[in-house]
Amino acid sequence: MKHKIIEIEGLRGFLSLWVFVFHIVAITGFFDTFFQQQTIKNIFNGETAVDIFIIVSGFTICMLITSKHEKFSTYLFRRFMRIYPMYIICLIAALLLGQLGIMPKNYDENDLYKHIGLHVTMLHGVIPPTLLKNSSGAILNPAWSISLEWQFYLIAPFLFGIINRIKLVGPLFALILSIILIRLASRYGEWDGAFLLSKFSLFWVGIFSYYVFDYVIRTKEKLFGLAVWLVPVALFMYSTLFSYKGGVGAFIWFLFFFGLLSSIINPKLAFNIMLALFRTRLFKQLGEISYSLYLLHELVIWIILWVLLKLNPQMNNWTQLLILVFIGIPAASALAKLSYRFIEFPAVNWAKKKLVKNEG
């Protein structure tokens, strides 16, 4: 099976833009103004977009591992080189900007070296805030989800190994375990969302979705396959929506995923109108640079705000908002494209050549 699905790449681009716009609106102080009802806030909150990112990660990592059959060391090296170079560069940039007073520091100076040490390992999300204040996002706010991803990468091959050995009942096992984990997650309030168990149920949404997707792809009776799997998926979504706040993101993913399955069964179905958005050139390009854009967008926001307030300390929030939208988003996107071309892609390419050389 191919390792990239165009619609999912486009979804990544959409989500990265969603997080970016949310942070612009929140930092300029307009989030409560624009979204006054709690339900609306929950939908448009940037965390909802990140929750969908997590589901996508569960889906794509499951697809990658089950199709490549790599050694654990090979798989982990590839994953490390995919996320670490850009991560460490943005982390250093955030440290410098914080020390220069260009962006806010969310840590106590006495704890700085603890934060640096933990962030370098990408395990900062494992430490509860009760032991180290703001442990997951002290230096660079988006870095909390990088720790979450890394924790998932470390256990994913073992997890899928167990599921694949169970064969036909593997997806059903995933469903049952998902519901149990959703219930358990609510008991881990001393950690924030950067700890794997606190978001594990969302990874399971993605994992279970992949098994449904694979089944529909493989079965000749595709409509029958869809009908068979819609029942457990619906039950899963029900348990998610009513027991875990990540249910908003899971529900949005379910709509997207249903459209994706429908397009496989019948390309003429109405859901393809929705999916057409994610096939556009804009969102495909944003999807390619989504990781860089996600990591560096807050750096760009704070740099622009620092410059604006130096030029005009009395600048009103509306002007800041408009400048960040019409200048900040294009500037950050251009920077992310350069980052992808000169940091992300070369690192991944080097890792690939290194592995080929070692295997040869």
Tab-separated table of N, CA and C in Angstrom, residues 102-251:
chain	number	residue	atom	x	y	z
A	102	ILE	N	12.223	38.554	23.199
A	102	ILE	CA	11.379	38.709	22.016
A	102	ILE	C	10.109	37.871	22.150
A	103	MET	N	10.221	36.739	22.804
A	103	MET	CA	9.027	35.934	23.079
A	103	MET	C	8.994	35.602	24.573
A	104	PRO	N	7.820	35.349	25.125
A	104	PRO	CA	7.717	35.116	26.571
A	104	PRO	C	8.424	33.834	26.995
A	105	LYS	N	8.977	33.859	28.202
A	105	LYS	CA	9.601	32.675	28.794
A	105	LYS	C	8.596	32.017	29.736
A	106	ASN	N	8.314	30.758	29.489
A	106	ASN	CA	7.330	30.036	30.294
A	106	ASN	C	8.012	29.092	31.285
A	107	TYR	N	9.154	29.518	31.796
A	107	TYR	CA	9.905	28.683	32.734
A	107	TYR	C	10.612	29.562	33.749
A	108	ASP	N	10.927	28.970	34.875
A	108	ASP	CA	11.736	29.621	35.895
A	108	ASP	C	13.195	29.483	35.482
A	109	GLU	N	13.951	30.568	35.534
A	109	GLU	CA	15.364	30.533	35.123
A	109	GLU	C	16.155	29.472	35.890
A	110	ASN	N	15.779	29.226	37.144
A	110	ASN	CA	16.472	28.216	37.943
A	110	ASN	C	16.263	26.799	37.404
A	111	ASP	N	15.197	26.614	36.628
A	111	ASP	CA	14.895	25.286	36.074
A	111	ASP	C	15.289	25.153	34.612
A	112	LEU	N	15.918	26.178	34.057
A	112	LEU	CA	16.189	26.190	32.616
A	112	LEU	C	16.971	24.966	32.162
A	113	TYR	N	18.029	24.603	32.869
A	113	TYR	CA	18.862	23.482	32.432
A	113	TYR	C	18.120	22.148	32.539
A	114	LYS	N	17.202	22.062	33.485
A	114	LYS	CA	16.362	20.858	33.563
A	114	LYS	C	15.484	20.759	32.324
A	115	HIS	N	14.886	21.899	31.949
A	115	HIS	CA	14.029	21.920	30.764
A	115	HIS	C	14.831	21.582	29.508
A	116	ILE	N	16.006	22.168	29.380
A	116	ILE	CA	16.843	21.901	28.203
A	116	ILE	C	17.196	20.417	28.122
A	117	GLY	N	17.634	19.854	29.246
A	117	GLY	CA	18.006	18.442	29.270
A	117	GLY	C	16.870	17.530	28.862
A	118	LEU	N	15.672	17.814	29.362
A	118	LEU	CA	14.511	16.987	29.032
A	118	LEU	C	14.078	17.180	27.578
A	119	HIS	N	14.097	18.436	27.118
A	119	HIS	CA	13.673	18.703	25.743
A	119	HIS	C	14.607	18.071	24.721
A	120	VAL	N	15.885	18.021	25.027
A	120	VAL	CA	16.850	17.421	24.107
A	120	VAL	C	16.526	15.941	23.878
A	121	THR	N	16.031	15.269	24.906
A	121	THR	CA	15.681	13.852	24.786
A	121	THR	C	14.296	13.637	24.183
A	122	MET	N	13.518	14.684	24.043
A	122	MET	CA	12.129	14.641	23.586
A	122	MET	C	11.220	13.871	24.553
A	123	LEU	N	11.657	13.725	25.783
A	123	LEU	CA	10.846	13.037	26.785
A	123	LEU	C	10.309	14.004	27.841
A	124	HIS	N	10.309	15.288	27.519
A	124	HIS	CA	9.845	16.286	28.484
A	124	HIS	C	8.370	16.124	28.830
A	125	GLY	N	7.595	15.514	27.927
A	125	GLY	CA	6.174	15.320	28.198
A	125	GLY	C	5.878	14.245	29.227
A	126	VAL	N	6.877	13.418	29.537
A	126	VAL	CA	6.685	12.347	30.515
A	126	VAL	C	6.661	12.896	31.939
A	127	ILE	N	7.336	14.025	32.149
A	127	ILE	CA	7.441	14.615	33.489
A	127	ILE	C	6.182	15.417	33.803
A	128	PRO	N	5.475	15.090	34.879
A	128	PRO	CA	4.248	15.839	35.213
A	128	PRO	C	4.569	17.259	35.665
A	129	PRO	N	3.702	18.224	35.367
A	129	PRO	CA	3.919	19.622	35.771
A	129	PRO	C	4.042	19.803	37.279
A	130	THR	N	3.537	18.847	38.040
A	130	THR	CA	3.660	18.948	39.496
A	130	THR	C	5.105	18.777	39.957
A	131	LEU	N	5.922	18.117	39.136
A	131	LEU	CA	7.347	17.952	39.452
A	131	LEU	C	8.205	19.050	38.833
A	132	LEU	N	7.803	19.510	37.646
A	132	LEU	CA	8.530	20.575	36.954
A	132	LEU	C	7.510	21.434	36.220
A	133	LYS	N	7.360	22.665	36.669
A	133	LYS	CA	6.320	23.550	36.142
A	133	LYS	C	6.431	23.709	34.627
A	134	ASN	N	5.290	23.542	33.965
A	134	ASN	CA	5.190	23.690	32.515
A	134	ASN	C	6.240	22.842	31.792
A	135	SER	N	6.432	21.627	32.257
A	135	SER	CA	7.490	20.760	31.728
A	135	SER	C	7.369	20.497	30.229
A	136	SER	N	6.153	20.437	29.719
A	136	SER	CA	5.975	20.034	28.316
A	136	SER	C	6.099	21.170	27.309
A	137	GLY	N	5.853	22.411	27.729
A	137	GLY	CA	5.878	23.506	26.759
A	137	GLY	C	6.631	24.724	27.228
A	138	ALA	N	7.611	24.532	28.089
A	138	ALA	CA	8.300	25.669	28.707
A	138	ALA	C	9.100	26.501	27.707
A	139	ILE	N	9.793	25.857	26.807
A	139	ILE	CA	10.694	26.573	25.886
A	139	ILE	C	9.981	26.914	24.576
A	140	LEU	N	9.359	25.915	23.988
A	140	LEU	CA	8.641	26.085	22.721
A	140	LEU	C	7.301	25.395	22.863
A	141	ASN	N	6.241	26.161	22.850
A	141	ASN	CA	4.915	25.620	23.143
A	141	ASN	C	4.521	24.412	22.294
A	142	PRO	N	4.690	24.454	20.954
A	142	PRO	CA	4.283	23.280	20.158
A	142	PRO	C	5.100	22.025	20.432
A	143	ALA	N	6.218	22.169	21.162
A	143	ALA	CA	7.089	21.012	21.417
A	143	ALA	C	6.430	19.959	22.294
A	144	TRP	N	5.335	20.297	22.979
A	144	TRP	CA	4.672	19.301	23.831
A	144	TRP	C	4.206	18.104	23.006
A	145	SER	N	3.709	18.390	21.794
A	145	SER	CA	3.185	17.300	20.968
A	145	SER	C	4.306	16.490	20.322
A	146	ILE	N	5.506	17.075	20.212
A	146	ILE	CA	6.636	16.329	19.667
A	146	ILE	C	7.046	15.244	20.654
A	147	SER	N	7.033	15.584	21.945
A	147	SER	CA	7.313	14.569	22.959
A	147	SER	C	6.265	13.464	22.914
A	148	LEU	N	5.019	13.847	22.759
A	148	LEU	CA	3.929	12.877	22.666
A	148	LEU	C	4.149	11.929	21.491
A	149	GLU	N	4.500	12.496	20.332
A	149	GLU	CA	4.770	11.697	19.139
A	149	GLU	C	5.917	10.719	19.385
A	150	TRP	N	6.998	11.216	19.975
A	150	TRP	CA	8.180	10.395	20.197
A	150	TRP	C	7.860	9.225	21.133
A	151	GLN	N	7.079	9.486	22.170
A	151	GLN	CA	6.674	8.403	23.071
A	151	GLN	C	5.893	7.333	22.302
A	152	PHE	N	5.022	7.787	21.396
A	152	PHE	CA	4.245	6.842	20.592
A	152	PHE	C	5.147	6.054	19.653
A	153	TYR	N	6.114	6.737	19.026
A	153	TYR	CA	7.035	6.046	18.119
A	153	TYR	C	7.790	4.936	18.839
A	154	LEU	N	8.149	5.164	20.095
A	154	LEU	CA	8.945	4.200	20.842
A	154	LEU	C	8.199	2.886	21.088
A	155	ILE	N	6.884	2.968	21.254
A	155	ILE	CA	6.138	1.740	21.578
A	155	ILE	C	5.345	1.187	20.396
A	156	ALA	N	5.163	1.980	19.341
A	156	ALA	CA	4.278	1.583	18.242
A	156	ALA	C	4.623	0.229	17.625
A	157	PRO	N	5.890	-0.078	17.299
A	157	PRO	CA	6.182	-1.381	16.672
A	157	PRO	C	5.773	-2.566	17.541
A	158	PHE	N	5.970	-2.454	18.851
A	158	PHE	CA	5.592	-3.544	19.756
A	158	PHE	C	4.070	-3.679	19.816
A	159	LEU	N	3.404	-2.541	19.808
A	159	LEU	CA	1.941	-2.519	19.849
A	159	LEU	C	1.352	-3.191	18.624
A	160	PHE	N	1.842	-2.806	17.440
A	160	PHE	CA	1.317	-3.374	16.200
A	160	PHE	C	1.702	-4.837	16.047
A	161	GLY	N	2.858	-5.211	16.608
A	161	GLY	CA	3.264	-6.610	16.578
A	161	GLY	C	2.260	-7.484	17.296
A	162	ILE	N	1.783	-7.005	18.443
A	162	ILE	CA	0.781	-7.760	19.210
A	162	ILE	C	-0.528	-7.847	18.440
A	163	ILE	N	-0.972	-6.712	17.887
A	163	ILE	CA	-2.247	-6.681	17.160
A	163	ILE	C	-2.196	-7.581	15.932
A	164	ASN	N	-1.105	-7.531	15.182
A	164	ASN	CA	-1.001	-8.310	13.952
A	164	ASN	C	-0.948	-9.814	14.210
A	165	ARG	N	-0.448	-10.198	15.372
A	165	ARG	CA	-0.419	-11.625	15.713
A	165	ARG	C	-1.828	-12.147	15.992
A	166	ILE	N	-2.708	-11.245	16.403
A	166	ILE	CA	-4.079	-11.655	16.703
A	166	ILE	C	-4.889	-11.844	15.417
A	167	LYS	N	-4.326	-11.383	14.294
A	167	LYS	CA	-4.918	-11.539	12.975
A	167	LYS	C	-6.303	-10.888	12.877
A	168	LEU	N	-7.329	-11.697	12.572
A	168	LEU	CA	-8.644	-11.159	12.229
A	168	LEU	C	-9.286	-10.349	13.345
A	169	VAL	N	-9.040	-10.723	14.602
A	169	VAL	CA	-9.690	-10.004	15.698
A	169	VAL	C	-8.827	-8.821	16.173
A	170	GLY	N	-7.707	-8.554	15.478
A	170	GLY	CA	-6.832	-7.449	15.863
A	170	GLY	C	-7.548	-6.109	15.955
A	171	PRO	N	-8.294	-5.712	14.907
A	171	PRO	CA	-9.035	-4.447	14.992
A	171	PRO	C	-10.054	-4.404	16.123
A	172	LEU	N	-10.717	-5.536	16.373
A	172	LEU	CA	-11.682	-5.561	17.470
A	172	LEU	C	-10.976	-5.460	18.822
A	173	PHE	N	-9.812	-6.089	18.900
A	173	PHE	CA	-8.987	-5.939	20.096
A	173	PHE	C	-8.614	-4.467	20.282
A	174	ALA	N	-8.264	-3.801	19.166
A	174	ALA	CA	-7.917	-2.380	19.217
A	174	ALA	C	-9.093	-1.555	19.712
A	175	LEU	N	-10.299	-1.910	19.249
A	175	LEU	CA	-11.506	-1.194	19.673
A	175	LEU	C	-11.722	-1.316	21.181
A	176	ILE	N	-11.661	-2.531	21.692
A	176	ILE	CA	-11.900	-2.765	23.120
A	176	ILE	C	-10.850	-2.055	23.968
A	177	LEU	N	-9.572	-2.203	23.548
A	177	LEU	CA	-8.498	-1.570	24.299
A	177	LEU	C	-8.622	-0.045	24.253
A	178	SER	N	-9.074	0.469	23.111
A	178	SER	CA	-9.260	1.911	22.978
A	178	SER	C	-10.261	2.444	23.992
A	179	ILE	N	-11.380	1.767	24.109
A	179	ILE	CA	-12.418	2.206	25.052
A	179	ILE	C	-11.894	2.170	26.488
A	180	ILE	N	-11.138	1.106	26.823
A	180	ILE	CA	-10.548	1.004	28.169
A	180	ILE	C	-9.591	2.164	28.412
A	181	LEU	N	-8.751	2.461	27.406
A	181	LEU	CA	-7.762	3.533	27.562
A	181	LEU	C	-8.408	4.903	27.659
A	182	ILE	N	-9.514	5.079	26.944
A	182	ILE	CA	-10.247	6.343	27.052
A	182	ILE	C	-10.696	6.561	28.493
A	183	ARG	N	-11.196	5.483	29.111
A	183	ARG	CA	-11.655	5.579	30.499
A	183	ARG	C	-10.495	5.841	31.444
A	184	LEU	N	-9.361	5.180	31.170
A	184	LEU	CA	-8.196	5.366	32.034
A	184	LEU	C	-7.616	6.767	31.926
A	185	ALA	N	-7.654	7.328	30.713
A	185	ALA	CA	-7.005	8.616	30.468
A	185	ALA	C	-7.537	9.710	31.382
A	186	SER	N	-8.828	9.675	31.684
A	186	SER	CA	-9.434	10.721	32.504
A	186	SER	C	-8.914	10.711	33.938
A	187	ARG	N	-8.251	9.621	34.340
A	187	ARG	CA	-7.735	9.515	35.706
A	187	ARG	C	-6.319	10.071	35.853
A	188	TYR	N	-5.745	10.519	34.732
A	188	TYR	CA	-4.355	10.960	34.789
A	188	TYR	C	-4.272	12.474	34.664
A	189	GLY	N	-5.000	13.159	35.516
A	189	GLY	CA	-5.065	14.614	35.478
A	189	GLY	C	-3.784	15.298	35.901
A	190	GLU	N	-2.900	14.603	36.663
A	190	GLU	CA	-1.660	15.249	37.098
A	190	GLU	C	-0.697	15.466	35.937
A	191	TRP	N	-0.918	14.759	34.813
A	191	TRP	CA	-0.151	15.001	33.600
A	191	TRP	C	-0.983	15.878	32.668
A	192	ASP	N	-0.289	16.563	31.760
A	192	ASP	CA	-1.051	17.277	30.734
A	192	ASP	C	-1.075	16.417	29.471
A	193	GLY	N	-1.499	16.989	28.367
A	193	GLY	CA	-1.679	16.212	27.146
A	193	GLY	C	-0.415	15.680	26.518
A	194	ALA	N	0.755	16.059	27.027
A	194	ALA	CA	2.010	15.597	26.435
A	194	ALA	C	2.408	14.205	26.897
A	195	PHE	N	1.723	13.674	27.904
A	195	PHE	CA	1.998	12.322	28.374
A	195	PHE	C	1.199	11.341	27.528
A	196	LEU	N	1.837	10.270	27.056
A	196	LEU	CA	1.226	9.379	26.076
A	196	LEU	C	-0.139	8.856	26.497
A	197	LEU	N	-0.283	8.408	27.731
A	197	LEU	CA	-1.553	7.816	28.138
A	197	LEU	C	-2.696	8.823	28.096
A	198	SER	N	-2.396	10.096	28.315
A	198	SER	CA	-3.457	11.103	28.330
A	198	SER	C	-4.071	11.328	26.950
A	199	LYS	N	-3.343	10.972	25.892
A	199	LYS	CA	-3.865	11.126	24.527
A	199	LYS	C	-3.879	9.801	23.770
A	200	PHE	N	-3.610	8.712	24.478
A	200	PHE	CA	-3.452	7.432	23.811
A	200	PHE	C	-4.692	7.018	23.043
A	201	SER	N	-5.848	7.371	23.567
A	201	SER	CA	-7.093	6.986	22.906
A	201	SER	C	-7.196	7.593	21.515
A	202	LEU	N	-6.603	8.781	21.316
A	202	LEU	CA	-6.648	9.405	19.995
A	202	LEU	C	-5.731	8.684	19.010
A	203	PHE	N	-4.581	8.238	19.473
A	203	PHE	CA	-3.738	7.403	18.608
A	203	PHE	C	-4.508	6.152	18.193
A	204	TRP	N	-5.299	5.608	19.131
A	204	TRP	CA	-6.068	4.408	18.833
A	204	TRP	C	-7.154	4.673	17.813
A	205	VAL	N	-7.709	5.879	17.810
A	205	VAL	CA	-8.681	6.219	16.759
A	205	VAL	C	-8.024	6.059	15.402
A	206	GLY	N	-6.801	6.592	15.275
A	206	GLY	CA	-6.065	6.492	14.015
A	206	GLY	C	-5.697	5.067	13.669
A	207	ILE	N	-5.232	4.307	14.663
A	207	ILE	CA	-4.845	2.908	14.437
A	207	ILE	C	-6.045	2.092	13.964
A	208	PHE	N	-7.151	2.241	14.681
A	208	PHE	CA	-8.342	1.481	14.326
A	208	PHE	C	-8.847	1.909	12.944
A	209	SER	N	-8.758	3.191	12.650
A	209	SER	CA	-9.186	3.680	11.339
A	209	SER	C	-8.355	3.043	10.229
A	210	TYR	N	-7.064	2.858	10.483
A	210	TYR	CA	-6.216	2.242	9.452
A	210	TYR	C	-6.666	0.815	9.158
A	211	TYR	N	-6.989	0.048	10.212
A	211	TYR	CA	-7.433	-1.328	9.982
A	211	TYR	C	-8.739	-1.368	9.210
A	212	VAL	N	-9.627	-0.429	9.479
A	212	VAL	CA	-10.875	-0.332	8.706
A	212	VAL	C	-10.553	0.024	7.257
A	213	PHE	N	-9.686	1.004	7.072
A	213	PHE	CA	-9.285	1.449	5.732
A	213	PHE	C	-8.668	0.289	4.950
A	214	ASP	N	-7.753	-0.429	5.580
A	214	ASP	CA	-7.078	-1.562	4.932
A	214	ASP	C	-8.081	-2.645	4.553
A	215	TYR	N	-9.045	-2.880	5.432
A	215	TYR	CA	-10.058	-3.900	5.157
A	215	TYR	C	-10.905	-3.520	3.946
A	216	VAL	N	-11.323	-2.271	3.884
A	216	VAL	CA	-12.148	-1.805	2.771
A	216	VAL	C	-11.363	-1.839	1.466
A	217	ILE	N	-10.059	-1.518	1.532
A	217	ILE	CA	-9.207	-1.564	0.349
A	217	ILE	C	-9.077	-3.002	-0.170
A	218	ARG	N	-8.914	-3.955	0.740
A	218	ARG	CA	-8.634	-5.335	0.355
A	218	ARG	C	-9.870	-6.126	-0.053
A	219	THR	N	-10.998	-5.863	0.594
A	219	THR	CA	-12.172	-6.686	0.321
A	219	THR	C	-12.768	-6.371	-1.044
A	220	LYS	N	-13.229	-7.385	-1.715
A	220	LYS	CA	-13.851	-7.180	-3.022
A	220	LYS	C	-15.259	-6.623	-2.844
A	221	GLU	N	-15.908	-7.032	-1.770
A	221	GLU	CA	-17.262	-6.537	-1.487
A	221	GLU	C	-17.137	-5.287	-0.622
A	222	LYS	N	-16.739	-4.183	-1.226
A	222	LYS	CA	-16.364	-2.992	-0.460
A	222	LYS	C	-17.535	-2.411	0.323
A	223	LEU	N	-18.698	-2.391	-0.298
A	223	LEU	CA	-19.855	-1.829	0.405
A	223	LEU	C	-20.185	-2.676	1.632
A	224	PHE	N	-20.096	-4.010	1.489
A	224	PHE	CA	-20.338	-4.896	2.621
A	224	PHE	C	-19.295	-4.637	3.707
A	225	GLY	N	-18.038	-4.486	3.293
A	225	GLY	CA	-16.965	-4.223	4.255
A	225	GLY	C	-17.200	-2.941	5.025
A	226	LEU	N	-17.651	-1.912	4.335
A	226	LEU	CA	-17.935	-0.640	4.997
A	226	LEU	C	-19.064	-0.802	6.007
A	227	ALA	N	-20.109	-1.509	5.610
A	227	ALA	CA	-21.254	-1.703	6.505
A	227	ALA	C	-20.849	-2.477	7.757
A	228	VAL	N	-20.013	-3.514	7.570
A	228	VAL	CA	-19.571	-4.331	8.702
A	228	VAL	C	-18.807	-3.493	9.719
A	229	TRP	N	-17.951	-2.607	9.218
A	229	TRP	CA	-17.071	-1.877	10.123
A	229	TRP	C	-17.673	-0.577	10.660
A	230	LEU	N	-18.737	-0.106	10.038
A	230	LEU	CA	-19.337	1.140	10.533
A	230	LEU	C	-19.912	0.977	11.942
A	231	VAL	N	-20.384	-0.217	12.269
A	231	VAL	CA	-20.969	-0.437	13.599
A	231	VAL	C	-19.926	-0.268	14.698
A	232	PRO	N	-18.795	-0.991	14.665
A	232	PRO	CA	-17.794	-0.773	15.720
A	232	PRO	C	-17.204	0.631	15.702
A	233	VAL	N	-17.040	1.209	14.512
A	233	VAL	CA	-16.519	2.576	14.447
A	233	VAL	C	-17.486	3.539	15.123
A	234	ALA	N	-18.790	3.364	14.853
A	234	ALA	CA	-19.800	4.231	15.473
A	234	ALA	C	-19.788	4.077	16.992
A	235	LEU	N	-19.655	2.834	17.468
A	235	LEU	CA	-19.579	2.603	18.905
A	235	LEU	C	-18.340	3.260	19.500
A	236	PHE	N	-17.251	3.175	18.765
A	236	PHE	CA	-16.004	3.781	19.230
A	236	PHE	C	-16.153	5.293	19.331
A	237	MET	N	-16.754	5.890	18.302
A	237	MET	CA	-16.929	7.339	18.304
A	237	MET	C	-17.866	7.758	19.439
A	238	TYR	N	-18.887	6.963	19.687
A	238	TYR	CA	-19.816	7.273	20.777
A	238	TYR	C	-19.069	7.309	22.113
A	239	SER	N	-18.263	6.286	22.363
A	239	SER	CA	-17.534	6.222	23.632
A	239	SER	C	-16.544	7.373	23.755
A	240	THR	N	-15.977	7.759	22.626
A	240	THR	CA	-15.011	8.864	22.637
A	240	THR	C	-15.704	10.186	22.931
A	241	LEU	N	-16.781	10.443	22.230
A	241	LEU	CA	-17.473	11.728	22.363
A	241	LEU	C	-18.008	11.968	23.772
A	242	PHE	N	-18.442	10.914	24.418
A	242	PHE	CA	-19.095	11.096	25.708
A	242	PHE	C	-18.193	10.834	26.909
A	243	SER	N	-16.910	10.536	26.664
A	243	SER	CA	-16.054	10.250	27.812
A	243	SER	C	-14.705	10.943	27.757
A	244	TYR	N	-14.436	11.675	26.676
A	244	TYR	CA	-13.102	12.256	26.534
A	244	TYR	C	-13.198	13.538	25.732
A	245	LYS	N	-12.537	14.608	26.197
A	245	LYS	CA	-12.715	15.901	25.520
A	245	LYS	C	-12.142	15.909	24.109
A	246	GLY	N	-11.243	14.956	23.801
A	246	GLY	CA	-10.721	14.835	22.449
A	246	GLY	C	-11.757	14.351	21.460
A	247	GLY	N	-12.975	14.128	21.924
A	247	GLY	CA	-14.031	13.642	21.057
A	247	GLY	C	-14.385	14.594	19.936
A	248	VAL	N	-14.162	15.898	20.124
A	248	VAL	CA	-14.460	16.864	19.055
A	248	VAL	C	-13.553	16.597	17.862
A	249	GLY	N	-12.260	16.464	18.129
A	249	GLY	CA	-11.322	16.156	17.059
A	249	GLY	C	-11.598	14.812	16.435
A	250	ALA	N	-11.956	13.823	17.275
A	250	ALA	CA	-12.256	12.481	16.774
A	250	ALA	C	-13.485	12.497	15.868
A	251	PHE	N	-14.479	13.319	16.230
A	251	PHE	CA	-15.689	13.394	15.417
A	251	PHE	C	-15.400	14.024	14.053
